Every structure is written in C-alpha cells, then in structure tokens.
Amino acid sequence: MPAYKKPRLRHIDIKQFRESLRRNAGQSVLEKSPLKVKRENGEYFVVLSAEEWESEQATMEVLNDTELVRQIGVALGVHAAEKSKRRSSAGRGRSK
C-alpha cells in the first residue's frame, strides 16, 4: 500500500484566478492539488478535482464510523504485534 502523500496546496488571489481560470482548474485536476484562492474580502475558497473531493468524502465517511475506526485500530495493533514477532524471530536465526 503506497504511503499517503499530502497534496501541495497552491495559493493565489482572486484576480490571478480569474485571469487564468482554465489553466488553474486544469492544473488542480491534473496534479491532484487543491488551489486556495483569496477573495477581495479576505475570505478563501478552495478548488479541487471531483476525484479528490470524492476521496475526501469517502475518508470522512470512514472517520465518522466509530465502529470501523475501532476495527482499523485493532487491525493496526495486530499488524504491529506480528511485525514485532517477525523481527524478533528473524534476529534469533542470525549467526554472530
């Protein structure tokens, strides 16, 4: 399983966003990187691909399911214990 790589969050102001809407939206989709845009009033909005938005929604569904989060925690504990056992048993078989 590949490690999670946090997307780079680009920042621009609304004037730059308006001047090159097509390029900025396309770049967010291609690079799977969100774009944070600052409005004239100082508020922000974020542009991201539909694929990234759907992924975020799926993650939130998992995190809001307390039973599933508990099961993941148990599985991680079992995995860590098994990994530790393999390391300790592999160390015993080595000659010094």
CSV table of N, CA, C and O in Angstrom, one decimal, residues 1 10 13 63 68:
chain,number,residue,atom,x,y,z
A,1,MET,N,0.8,-1.2,0.0
A,1,MET,CA,0.0,0.0,0.0
A,1,MET,C,0.9,1.2,0.0
A,1,MET,O,1.7,1.4,0.9
A,10,ARG,N,-1.6,25.1,-3.4
A,10,ARG,CA,-1.2,26.3,-4.0
A,10,ARG,C,-2.1,27.5,-3.6
A,10,ARG,O,-3.2,27.3,-3.3
A,13,ASP,N,-4.4,34.8,-5.5
A,13,ASP,CA,-5.5,35.8,-5.2
A,13,ASP,C,-6.6,35.7,-6.3
A,13,ASP,O,-6.4,35.1,-7.4
A,63,LEU,N,-14.0,8.0,8.8
A,63,LEU,CA,-13.7,8.6,10.1
A,63,LEU,C,-14.9,8.8,11.0
A,63,LEU,O,-14.8,8.9,12.2
A,68,LEU,N,-16.0,1.2,12.6
A,68,LEU,CA,-15.0,1.0,11.6
A,68,LEU,C,-13.6,1.5,12.0
A,68,LEU,O,-12.6,0.8,11.9
